[in-house]
mmCIF file of C-alpha atoms in Angstrom:
data_model
loop_
_atom_site.group_PDB
_atom_site.id
_atom_site.type_symbol
_atom_site.label_atom_id
_atom_site.label_comp_id
_atom_site.label_asym_id
_atom_site.label_seq_id
_atom_site.Cartn_x
_atom_site.Cartn_y
_atom_site.Cartn_z
ATOM 1 C CA UNK B 409 269.645 -12.065 3.310
ATOM 2 C CA UNK B 410 273.281 -13.331 2.804
ATOM 3 C CA UNK B 411 275.072 -11.298 0.176
ATOM 4 C CA UNK B 412 278.183 -11.997 -1.489
ATOM 5 C CA UNK B 413 280.103 -9.851 -4.325
ATOM 6 C CA UNK B 414 281.758 -11.766 -7.070
ATOM 7 C CA UNK B 415 284.572 -10.197 -8.464
ATOM 8 C CA UNK B 416 285.457 -11.529 -12.422
ATOM 9 C CA UNK B 417 288.060 -10.269 -14.965
ATOM 10 C CA UNK B 418 286.242 -10.891 -17.951
ATOM 11 C CA UNK B 419 283.121 -9.467 -19.604
ATOM 12 C CA UNK B 420 280.832 -11.731 -18.672
ATOM 13 C CA UNK B 421 280.593 -14.970 -16.925
ATOM 14 C CA UNK B 422 277.626 -17.487 -17.462
ATOM 15 C CA UNK B 423 274.860 -17.920 -14.850
ATOM 16 C CA UNK B 424 275.497 -21.939 -14.491
ATOM 17 C CA UNK B 425 279.438 -21.393 -14.019
ATOM 18 C CA UNK B 426 278.771 -18.447 -11.674
ATOM 19 C CA UNK B 427 276.760 -20.262 -9.533
ATOM 20 C CA UNK B 428 279.923 -23.027 -9.351
ATOM 21 C CA UNK B 429 282.649 -20.299 -9.023
ATOM 22 C CA UNK B 430 280.195 -18.604 -6.136
ATOM 23 C CA UNK B 431 280.349 -22.079 -4.271
ATOM 24 C CA UNK B 432 276.636 -22.257 -4.226
ATOM 25 C CA UNK B 433 276.493 -25.128 -5.743
ATOM 26 C CA UNK B 434 279.177 -27.971 -6.381
ATOM 27 C CA UNK B 435 278.394 -29.390 -9.933
ATOM 28 C CA UNK B 436 277.143 -27.872 -13.418
ATOM 29 C CA UNK B 437 274.720 -30.676 -13.065
ATOM 30 C CA UNK B 438 273.070 -28.925 -9.585
ATOM 31 C CA UNK B 439 273.629 -25.643 -10.933
ATOM 32 C CA UNK B 440 271.599 -26.682 -14.101
ATOM 33 C CA UNK B 441 268.830 -28.117 -11.571
ATOM 34 C CA UNK B 442 268.713 -24.864 -9.293
ATOM 35 C CA UNK B 443 267.954 -22.831 -12.488
ATOM 36 C CA UNK B 444 265.945 -25.046 -14.391
ATOM 37 C CA UNK B 445 263.737 -25.208 -11.189
ATOM 38 C CA UNK B 446 263.063 -21.403 -11.004
ATOM 39 C CA UNK B 447 264.570 -20.965 -7.688
ATOM 40 C CA UNK B 448 267.144 -18.233 -9.563
ATOM 41 C CA UNK B 449 266.712 -14.863 -10.133
ATOM 42 C CA UNK B 450 268.557 -12.355 -12.425
ATOM 43 C CA UNK B 451 267.996 -8.787 -11.635
ATOM 44 C CA UNK B 452 264.736 -9.352 -9.629
ATOM 45 C CA UNK B 453 263.499 -11.684 -12.274
ATOM 46 C CA UNK B 454 263.045 -15.611 -12.559
ATOM 47 C CA UNK B 455 266.075 -16.640 -15.018
ATOM 48 C CA UNK B 456 265.883 -20.329 -16.339
ATOM 49 C CA UNK B 457 268.628 -19.803 -19.282
ATOM 50 C CA UNK B 458 271.835 -21.743 -17.397
ATOM 51 C CA UNK B 459 274.072 -19.710 -20.059
ATOM 52 C CA UNK B 460 272.342 -16.421 -19.779
ATOM 53 C CA UNK B 461 275.467 -14.060 -19.496
ATOM 54 C CA UNK B 462 275.803 -12.123 -15.926
ATOM 55 C CA UNK B 463 277.766 -8.935 -16.456
ATOM 56 C CA UNK B 464 278.915 -6.270 -13.680
ATOM 57 C CA UNK B 465 276.539 -4.845 -11.484
ATOM 58 C CA UNK B 466 274.047 -7.564 -12.187
ATOM 59 C CA UNK B 467 272.591 -9.578 -8.925
ATOM 60 C CA UNK B 468 271.564 -12.871 -8.942
ATOM 61 C CA UNK B 469 269.521 -14.446 -6.115
ATOM 62 C CA UNK B 470 269.272 -18.103 -4.651
ATOM 63 C CA UNK B 471 265.859 -18.432 -3.283
ATOM 64 C CA UNK B 472 266.695 -21.694 -1.737
ATOM 65 C CA UNK B 473 269.658 -20.389 -0.037
ATOM 66 C CA UNK B 474 268.731 -16.769 0.605
ATOM 67 C CA UNK B 475 272.341 -15.910 -1.452
ATOM 68 C CA UNK B 476 272.588 -12.617 -3.417
ATOM 69 C CA UNK B 477 275.337 -12.609 -5.668
ATOM 70 C CA UNK B 478 276.684 -9.416 -7.339
ATOM 71 C CA UNK B 479 279.096 -9.530 -10.016
ATOM 72 C CA UNK B 480 282.190 -6.639 -10.247
ATOM 73 C CA UNK B 481 284.418 -6.256 -13.490
#
């Protein structure tokens, strides 16, 4: 599985914004679709909340792309 580390300078980033910021999708609509399809896991659990706050140390996995994002502050 490909692993990318995403650095943010804020306390958190919303899940849909993280997917766009990391280049996992091109638009907010695409991010919403991926999340609501149940393809995204946050720290190992499926997350259907596109506004979920992702913080330093959280791991986001996108099943369709075999991509793991690790957030660093």
